[in-house]
Short mmCIF file of C-alpha atoms and ligand atoms in Angstrom, two decimals:
data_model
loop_
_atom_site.label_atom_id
_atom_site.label_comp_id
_atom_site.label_asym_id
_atom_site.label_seq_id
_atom_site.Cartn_x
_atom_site.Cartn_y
_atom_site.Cartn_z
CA UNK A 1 0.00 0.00 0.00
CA UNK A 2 1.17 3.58 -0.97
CA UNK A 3 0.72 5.55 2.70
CA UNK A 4 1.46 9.46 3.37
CA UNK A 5 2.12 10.14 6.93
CA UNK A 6 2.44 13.80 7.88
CA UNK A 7 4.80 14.67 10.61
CA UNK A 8 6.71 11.59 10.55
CA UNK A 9 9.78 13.06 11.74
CA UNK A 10 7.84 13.68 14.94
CA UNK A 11 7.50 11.64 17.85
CA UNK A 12 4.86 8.93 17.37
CA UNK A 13 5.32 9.37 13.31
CA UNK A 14 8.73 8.12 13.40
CA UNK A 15 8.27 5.04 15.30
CA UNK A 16 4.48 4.65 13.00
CA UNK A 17 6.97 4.86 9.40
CA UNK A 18 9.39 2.40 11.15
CA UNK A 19 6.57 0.23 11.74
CA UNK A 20 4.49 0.66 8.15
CA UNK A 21 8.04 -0.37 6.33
CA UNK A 22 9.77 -3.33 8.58
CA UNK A 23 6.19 -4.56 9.23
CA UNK A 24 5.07 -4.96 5.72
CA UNK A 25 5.37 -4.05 2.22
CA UNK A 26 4.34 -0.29 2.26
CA UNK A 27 5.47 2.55 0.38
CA UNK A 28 5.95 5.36 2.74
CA UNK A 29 6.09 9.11 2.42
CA UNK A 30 6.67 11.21 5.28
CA UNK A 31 6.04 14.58 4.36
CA UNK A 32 7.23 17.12 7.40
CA UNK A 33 7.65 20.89 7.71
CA UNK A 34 10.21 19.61 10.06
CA UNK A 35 9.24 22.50 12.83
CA UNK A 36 10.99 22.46 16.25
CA UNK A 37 10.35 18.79 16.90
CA UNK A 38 10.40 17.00 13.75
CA UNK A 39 13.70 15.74 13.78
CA UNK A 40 15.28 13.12 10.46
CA UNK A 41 17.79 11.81 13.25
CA UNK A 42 14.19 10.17 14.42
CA UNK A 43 14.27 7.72 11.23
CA UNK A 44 18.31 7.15 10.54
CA UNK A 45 17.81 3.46 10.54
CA UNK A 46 15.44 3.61 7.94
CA UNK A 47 16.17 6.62 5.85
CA UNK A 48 17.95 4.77 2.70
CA UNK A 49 14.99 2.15 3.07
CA UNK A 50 13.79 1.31 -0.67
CA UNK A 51 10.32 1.85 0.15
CA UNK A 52 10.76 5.13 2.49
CA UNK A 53 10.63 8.59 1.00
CA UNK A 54 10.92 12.24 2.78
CA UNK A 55 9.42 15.32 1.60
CA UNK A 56 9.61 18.69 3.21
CA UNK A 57 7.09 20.63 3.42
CA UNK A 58 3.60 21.79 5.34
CA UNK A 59 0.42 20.40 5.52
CA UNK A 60 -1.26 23.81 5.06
CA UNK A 61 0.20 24.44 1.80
CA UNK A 62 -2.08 22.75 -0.33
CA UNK A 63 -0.12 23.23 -3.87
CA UNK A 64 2.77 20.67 -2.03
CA UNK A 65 0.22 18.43 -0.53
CA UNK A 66 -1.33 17.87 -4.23
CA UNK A 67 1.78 17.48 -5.60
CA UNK A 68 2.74 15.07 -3.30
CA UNK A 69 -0.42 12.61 -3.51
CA UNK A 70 -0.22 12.56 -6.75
CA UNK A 71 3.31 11.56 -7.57
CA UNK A 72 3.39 9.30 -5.22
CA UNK A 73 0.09 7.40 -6.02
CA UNK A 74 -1.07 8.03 -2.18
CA UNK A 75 -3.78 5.72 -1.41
CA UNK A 76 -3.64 6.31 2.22
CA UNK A 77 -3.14 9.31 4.58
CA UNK A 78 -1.97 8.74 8.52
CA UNK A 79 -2.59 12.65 9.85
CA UNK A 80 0.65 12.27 12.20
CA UNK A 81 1.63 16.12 11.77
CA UNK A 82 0.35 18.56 14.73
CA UNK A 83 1.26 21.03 17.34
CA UNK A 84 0.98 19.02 20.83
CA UNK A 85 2.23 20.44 23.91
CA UNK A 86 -0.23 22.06 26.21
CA UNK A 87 2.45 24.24 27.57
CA UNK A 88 3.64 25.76 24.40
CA UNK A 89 -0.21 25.94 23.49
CA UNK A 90 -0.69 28.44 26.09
CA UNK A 91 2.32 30.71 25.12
CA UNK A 92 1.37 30.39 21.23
CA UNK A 93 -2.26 29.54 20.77
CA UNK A 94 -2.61 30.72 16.89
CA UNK A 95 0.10 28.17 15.97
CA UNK A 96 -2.14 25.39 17.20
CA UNK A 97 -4.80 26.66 15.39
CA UNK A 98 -2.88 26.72 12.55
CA UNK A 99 -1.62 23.81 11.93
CA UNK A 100 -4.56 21.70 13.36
CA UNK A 101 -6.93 23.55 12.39
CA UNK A 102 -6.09 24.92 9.08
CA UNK A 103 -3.73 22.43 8.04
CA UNK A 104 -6.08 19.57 8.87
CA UNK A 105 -8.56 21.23 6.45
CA UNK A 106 -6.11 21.48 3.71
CA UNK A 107 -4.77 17.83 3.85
CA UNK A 108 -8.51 16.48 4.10
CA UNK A 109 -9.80 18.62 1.17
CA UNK A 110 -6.59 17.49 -1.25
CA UNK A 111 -7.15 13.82 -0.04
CA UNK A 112 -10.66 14.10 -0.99
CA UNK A 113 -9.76 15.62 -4.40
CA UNK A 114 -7.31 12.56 -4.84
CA UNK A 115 -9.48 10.03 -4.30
CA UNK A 116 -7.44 8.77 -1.55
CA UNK A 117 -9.24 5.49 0.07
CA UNK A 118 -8.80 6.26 3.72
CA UNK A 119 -7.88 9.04 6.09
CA UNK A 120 -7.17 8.51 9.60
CA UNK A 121 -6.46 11.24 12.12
CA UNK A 122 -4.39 10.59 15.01
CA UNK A 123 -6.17 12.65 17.67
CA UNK A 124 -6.01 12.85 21.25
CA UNK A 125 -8.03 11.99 24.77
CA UNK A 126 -7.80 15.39 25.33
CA UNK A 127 -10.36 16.54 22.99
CA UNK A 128 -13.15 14.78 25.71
CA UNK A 129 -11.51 17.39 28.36
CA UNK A 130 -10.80 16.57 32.02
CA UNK A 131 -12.88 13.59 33.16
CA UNK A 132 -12.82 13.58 37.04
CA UNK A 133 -14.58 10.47 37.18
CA UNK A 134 -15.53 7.60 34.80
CA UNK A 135 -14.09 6.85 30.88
CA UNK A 136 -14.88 8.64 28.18
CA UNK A 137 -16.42 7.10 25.07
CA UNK A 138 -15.84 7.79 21.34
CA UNK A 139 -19.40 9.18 21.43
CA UNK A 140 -19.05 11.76 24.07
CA UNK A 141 -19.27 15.38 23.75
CA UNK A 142 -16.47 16.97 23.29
CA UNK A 143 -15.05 19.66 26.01
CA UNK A 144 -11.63 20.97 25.06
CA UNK A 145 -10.26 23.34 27.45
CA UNK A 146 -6.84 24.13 26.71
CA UNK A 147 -5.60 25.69 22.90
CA UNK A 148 -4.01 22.67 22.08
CA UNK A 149 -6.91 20.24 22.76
CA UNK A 150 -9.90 22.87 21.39
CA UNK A 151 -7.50 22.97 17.69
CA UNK A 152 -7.30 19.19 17.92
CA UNK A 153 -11.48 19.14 18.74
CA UNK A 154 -11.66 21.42 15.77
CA UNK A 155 -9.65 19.19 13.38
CA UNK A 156 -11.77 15.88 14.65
CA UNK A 157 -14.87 17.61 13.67
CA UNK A 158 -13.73 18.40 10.24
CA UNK A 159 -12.00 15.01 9.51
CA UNK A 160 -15.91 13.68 10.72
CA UNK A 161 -17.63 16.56 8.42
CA UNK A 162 -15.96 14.85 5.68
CA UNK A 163 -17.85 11.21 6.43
CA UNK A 164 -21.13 12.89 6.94
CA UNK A 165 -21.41 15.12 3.73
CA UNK A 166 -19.10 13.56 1.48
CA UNK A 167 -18.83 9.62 2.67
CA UNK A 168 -14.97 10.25 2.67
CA UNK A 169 -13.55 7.39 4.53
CA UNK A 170 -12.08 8.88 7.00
CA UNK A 171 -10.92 7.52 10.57
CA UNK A 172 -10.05 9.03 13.64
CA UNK A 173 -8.06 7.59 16.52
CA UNK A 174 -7.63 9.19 19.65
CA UNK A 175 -4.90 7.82 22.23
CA UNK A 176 -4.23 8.64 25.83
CA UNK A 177 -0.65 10.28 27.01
CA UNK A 178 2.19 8.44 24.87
CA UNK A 179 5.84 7.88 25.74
CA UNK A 180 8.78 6.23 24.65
CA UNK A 181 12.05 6.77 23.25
CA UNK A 182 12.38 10.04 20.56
CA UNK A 183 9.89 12.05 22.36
CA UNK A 184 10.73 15.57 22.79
CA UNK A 185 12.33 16.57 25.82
CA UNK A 186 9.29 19.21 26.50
CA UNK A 187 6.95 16.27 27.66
CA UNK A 188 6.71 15.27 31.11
CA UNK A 189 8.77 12.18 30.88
CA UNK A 190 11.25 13.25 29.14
CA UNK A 191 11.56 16.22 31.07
CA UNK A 192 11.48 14.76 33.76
CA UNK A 193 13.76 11.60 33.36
CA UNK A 194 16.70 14.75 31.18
CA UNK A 195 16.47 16.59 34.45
CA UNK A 196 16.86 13.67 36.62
CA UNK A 197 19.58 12.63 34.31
CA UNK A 198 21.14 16.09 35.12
CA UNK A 199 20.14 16.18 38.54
CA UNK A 200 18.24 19.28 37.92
CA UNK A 201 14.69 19.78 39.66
CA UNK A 202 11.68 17.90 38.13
CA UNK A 203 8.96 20.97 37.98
CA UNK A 204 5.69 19.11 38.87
CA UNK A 205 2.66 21.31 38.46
CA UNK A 206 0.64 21.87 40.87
CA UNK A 207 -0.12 19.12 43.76
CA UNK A 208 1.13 16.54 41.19
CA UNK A 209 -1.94 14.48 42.01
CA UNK A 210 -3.35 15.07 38.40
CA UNK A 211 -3.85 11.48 36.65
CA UNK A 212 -3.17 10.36 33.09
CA UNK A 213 -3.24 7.41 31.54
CA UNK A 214 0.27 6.15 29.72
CA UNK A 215 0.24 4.56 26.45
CA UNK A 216 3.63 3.03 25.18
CA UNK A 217 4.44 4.36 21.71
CA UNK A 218 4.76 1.01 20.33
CA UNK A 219 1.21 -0.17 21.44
CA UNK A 220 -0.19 3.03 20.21
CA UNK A 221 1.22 2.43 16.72
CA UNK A 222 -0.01 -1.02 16.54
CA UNK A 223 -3.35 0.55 17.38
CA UNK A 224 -3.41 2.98 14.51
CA UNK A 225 -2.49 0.43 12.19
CA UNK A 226 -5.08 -2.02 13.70
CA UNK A 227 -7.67 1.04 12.78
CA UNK A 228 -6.10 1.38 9.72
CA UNK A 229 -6.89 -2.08 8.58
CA UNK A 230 -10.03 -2.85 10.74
CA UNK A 231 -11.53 0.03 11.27
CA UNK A 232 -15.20 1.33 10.11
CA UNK A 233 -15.08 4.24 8.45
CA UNK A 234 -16.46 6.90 9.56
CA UNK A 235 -15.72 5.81 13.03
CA UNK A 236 -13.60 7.14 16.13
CA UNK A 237 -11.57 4.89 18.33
CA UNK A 238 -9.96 5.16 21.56
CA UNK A 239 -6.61 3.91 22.25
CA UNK A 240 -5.82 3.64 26.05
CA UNK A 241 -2.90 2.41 27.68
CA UNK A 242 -4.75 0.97 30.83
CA UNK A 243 -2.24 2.31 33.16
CA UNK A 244 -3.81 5.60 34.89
CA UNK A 245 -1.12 6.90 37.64
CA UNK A 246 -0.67 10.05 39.36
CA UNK A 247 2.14 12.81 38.28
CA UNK A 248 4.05 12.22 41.18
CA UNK A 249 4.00 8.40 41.27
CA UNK A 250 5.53 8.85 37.55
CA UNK A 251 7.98 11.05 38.95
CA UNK A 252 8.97 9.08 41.77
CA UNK A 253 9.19 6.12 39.34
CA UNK A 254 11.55 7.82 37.30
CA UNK A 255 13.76 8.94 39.83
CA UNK A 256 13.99 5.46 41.62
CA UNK A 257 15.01 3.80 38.02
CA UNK A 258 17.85 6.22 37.45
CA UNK A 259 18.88 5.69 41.33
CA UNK A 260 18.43 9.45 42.07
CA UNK A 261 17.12 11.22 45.51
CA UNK A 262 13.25 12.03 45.82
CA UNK A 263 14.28 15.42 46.95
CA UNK A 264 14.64 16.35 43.26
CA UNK A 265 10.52 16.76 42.48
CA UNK A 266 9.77 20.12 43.04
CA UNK A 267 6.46 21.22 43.51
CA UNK A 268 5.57 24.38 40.91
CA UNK A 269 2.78 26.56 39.97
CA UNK A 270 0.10 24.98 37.79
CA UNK A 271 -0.76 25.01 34.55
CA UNK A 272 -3.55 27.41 33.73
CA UNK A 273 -6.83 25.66 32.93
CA UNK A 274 -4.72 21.81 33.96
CA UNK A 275 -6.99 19.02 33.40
CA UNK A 276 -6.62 17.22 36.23
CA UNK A 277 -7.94 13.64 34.29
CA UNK A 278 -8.37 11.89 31.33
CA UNK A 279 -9.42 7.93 30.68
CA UNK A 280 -10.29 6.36 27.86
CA UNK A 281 -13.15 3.52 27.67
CA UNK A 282 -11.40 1.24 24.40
CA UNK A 283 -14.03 -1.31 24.29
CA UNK A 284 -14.50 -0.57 20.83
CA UNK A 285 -10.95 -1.03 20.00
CA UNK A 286 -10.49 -4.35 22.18
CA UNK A 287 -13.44 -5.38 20.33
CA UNK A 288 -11.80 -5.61 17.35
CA UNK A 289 -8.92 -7.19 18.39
CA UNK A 290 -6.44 -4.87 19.70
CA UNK A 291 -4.69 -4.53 23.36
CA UNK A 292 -2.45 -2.92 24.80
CA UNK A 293 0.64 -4.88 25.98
CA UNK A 294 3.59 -3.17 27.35
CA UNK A 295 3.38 -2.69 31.06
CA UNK A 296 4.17 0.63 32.48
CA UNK A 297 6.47 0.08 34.78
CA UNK A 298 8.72 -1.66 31.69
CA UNK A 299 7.77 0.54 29.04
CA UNK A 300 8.81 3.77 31.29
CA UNK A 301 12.33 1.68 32.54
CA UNK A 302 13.46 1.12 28.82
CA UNK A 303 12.14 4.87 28.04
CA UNK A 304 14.24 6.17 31.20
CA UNK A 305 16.93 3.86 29.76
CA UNK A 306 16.67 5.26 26.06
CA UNK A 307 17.53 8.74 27.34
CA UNK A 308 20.39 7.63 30.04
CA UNK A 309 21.74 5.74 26.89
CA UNK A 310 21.10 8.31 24.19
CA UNK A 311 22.33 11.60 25.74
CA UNK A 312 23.40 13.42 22.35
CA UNK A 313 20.19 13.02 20.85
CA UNK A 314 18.56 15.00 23.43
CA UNK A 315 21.70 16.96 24.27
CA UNK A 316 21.39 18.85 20.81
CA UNK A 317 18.10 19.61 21.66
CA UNK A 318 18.29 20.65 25.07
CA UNK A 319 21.20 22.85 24.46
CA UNK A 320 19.49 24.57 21.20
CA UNK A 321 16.23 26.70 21.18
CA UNK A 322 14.35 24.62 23.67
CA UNK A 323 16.58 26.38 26.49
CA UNK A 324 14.35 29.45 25.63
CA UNK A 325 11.18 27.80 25.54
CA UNK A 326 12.03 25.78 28.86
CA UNK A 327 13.36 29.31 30.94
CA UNK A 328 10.93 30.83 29.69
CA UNK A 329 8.08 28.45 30.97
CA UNK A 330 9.22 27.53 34.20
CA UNK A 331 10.98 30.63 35.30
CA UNK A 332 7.59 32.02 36.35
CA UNK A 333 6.34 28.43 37.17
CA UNK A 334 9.11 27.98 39.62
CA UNK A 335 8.73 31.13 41.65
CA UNK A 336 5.69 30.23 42.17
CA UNK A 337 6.66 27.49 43.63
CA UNK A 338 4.79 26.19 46.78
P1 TYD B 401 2.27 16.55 29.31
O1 TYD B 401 3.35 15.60 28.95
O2 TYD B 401 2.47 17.99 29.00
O3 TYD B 401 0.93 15.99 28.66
P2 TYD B 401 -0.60 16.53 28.82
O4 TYD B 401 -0.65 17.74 29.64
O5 TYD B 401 -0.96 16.82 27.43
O6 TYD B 401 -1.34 15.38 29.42
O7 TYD B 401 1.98 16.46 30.87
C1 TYD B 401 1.54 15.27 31.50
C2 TYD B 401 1.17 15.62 32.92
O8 TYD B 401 2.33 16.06 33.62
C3 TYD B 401 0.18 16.77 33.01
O9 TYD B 401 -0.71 16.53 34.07
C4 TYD B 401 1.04 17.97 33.31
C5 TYD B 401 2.18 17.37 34.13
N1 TYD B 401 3.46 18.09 33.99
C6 TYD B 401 4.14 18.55 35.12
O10 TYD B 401 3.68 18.36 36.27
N2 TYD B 401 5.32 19.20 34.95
C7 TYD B 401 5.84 19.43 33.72
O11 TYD B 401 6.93 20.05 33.63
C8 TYD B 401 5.14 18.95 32.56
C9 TYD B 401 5.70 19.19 31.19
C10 TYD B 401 3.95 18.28 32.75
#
């Protein structure tokens, strides 16, 4: 099959091309703008792979996205490419709108023209907003409260617009908080296990008692690809990890694996607007066949080992423009500091 994954230079669209070409016998194109966190050094293994191709470019230029499904004979679109962090959401909301928004729209609308036989968005739990008790179901409102997860909500509801009016086959997936190795070092994992790494505070917001459930990046792959292949059209599926824990037990985790004192978490200001929960009901996904199988506690040792092991991956990045971002963020976090 001839896929197009956007943003596979990112975080969870690296390790999906990886698993598209070793797993099969796919034609992939990864076309990224290659913004602050798409990164090629994410796909080295497989870069001269026969099958693998990388474009540059944006999904909100739609001249390069019809170029690109059309030389390529796409048949199949994986939306991979978005702006994510919650944090960087709330210090540049229009870029989130942007490329979530807008750029959804554009990538949809040329995949339509195309003919393209199936579009799957990779979404997030975050579009249900903060649960405080229960799961939520694909069929739930949606209740976005942060910029990031309202220009996600806004992107879902297009990619779904498209079923309803013009029986595109689309697909949307929407998974709980992922980790693994690759992910940049602004998430809370890999913040957190750098720092510890460093022995630099870990900045936990607020009484670090806010829950999220952790998905390993290689059962969330296997779970797009599962929708990919499975799925109905038209339909939205959860993809939860099963493993809801509080902030701090993550933290304390993290700090026990690397062998470093407790005395490191320090506890910050909160986020504005912090969701304190989200959970994911995936009966429809178990259903048709899928489960999660790493367990937490090994998934987040070999993560913790990843970045012990792979310092000048991160290294590059933490000594680049992130140190901006990251001062500028938790300067005013950390005196407010409780
Ligand atoms: P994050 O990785 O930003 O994902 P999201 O907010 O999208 O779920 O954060 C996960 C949790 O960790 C969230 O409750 C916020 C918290 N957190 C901290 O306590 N300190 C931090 O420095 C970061 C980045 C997150």
């Amino acid at each position: 099959m001839r896929i197009l994954v956007t943003g596979g230079a990112g975080f969870i669209g690296s390790h999906l091309v990886r698993r598209l070409l070793t797993g099969g016998d796919n034609f992939v194109v990864n076309l990224d703008a290659l913004r602050y966190s798409g990164n090629l050094e994410n796909l080295t293994d497989v870069a001269g792979h026969s099958r693998y191709t990388f474009v540059l470019g944006d999904i909100c230029d739609a001249t390069t996205v019809e170029k690109v499904l059309k030389e390529h004979g796409v048949k199949v679109v994986i939306n991979c490419a978005a702006e994510t962090h919650v944090d960087r959401s709330i210090l540049d909301p229009n870029s989130f709108a942007r490329t979530d928004v807008v750029g959804t729209a554009v990538l949809l609308e040329e995949a339509r023209k195309a003919g393209v036989a199936r579009f799957l968005q990779v979404s997030t739990d975050e579009v249900y907003g903060s649960v405080e008790t229960g799961w939520s179901k694909e069929g739930d409102p949606l209740a976005p409260r942060s910029p990031y997860s309202a220009s996600k909500a806004g992107g879902d509801l297009l990619v779904r617009s498209y079923w309803t009016t013009y029986r595109f086959p689309v697909l949307i997936t929407r998974g709980s908080n992922t980790y693994g190795p690759n992910q940049y070092p602004e998430k809370f994992i890999p913040l957190f296990a750098t720092n510890a790494i460093d022995d630099q505070p870990l900045p936990l917001y607020g009484d670090g008692r806010h829950r999220r459930d952790w998905l390993s990046v290689f059962d969330h792959c296997r779970g797009i690809e599962h929708v990919l292949f499975h799925g109905e059209p038209g339909c939205v599926y959860n993809i939860g990890g099963g493993n809801e824990r509080e902030n701090i037990a993550v933290a304390e985790l993290i700090l026990k694996i690397l062998g470093k004192p407790m005395n490191l978490i320090r506890l910050v200001q909160d986020r504005p607007g912090h969701d304190r929960r989200y959970a994911l009901d995936c009966a429809r996904l178990q259903a048709l066949g899928w489960a999660p199988t790493v367990l937490f506690e090994d998934g987040l040792k070999e993560t913790v080992e990843w970045y012990r092991t792979n310092q000048t991956w991160w290294r590059k990045i933490t000594s680049g423009e992130f140190r901006t971002y990251y001062e500028r963020l938790y300067r005013q976090r950390l005196q407010g500091a409780g």
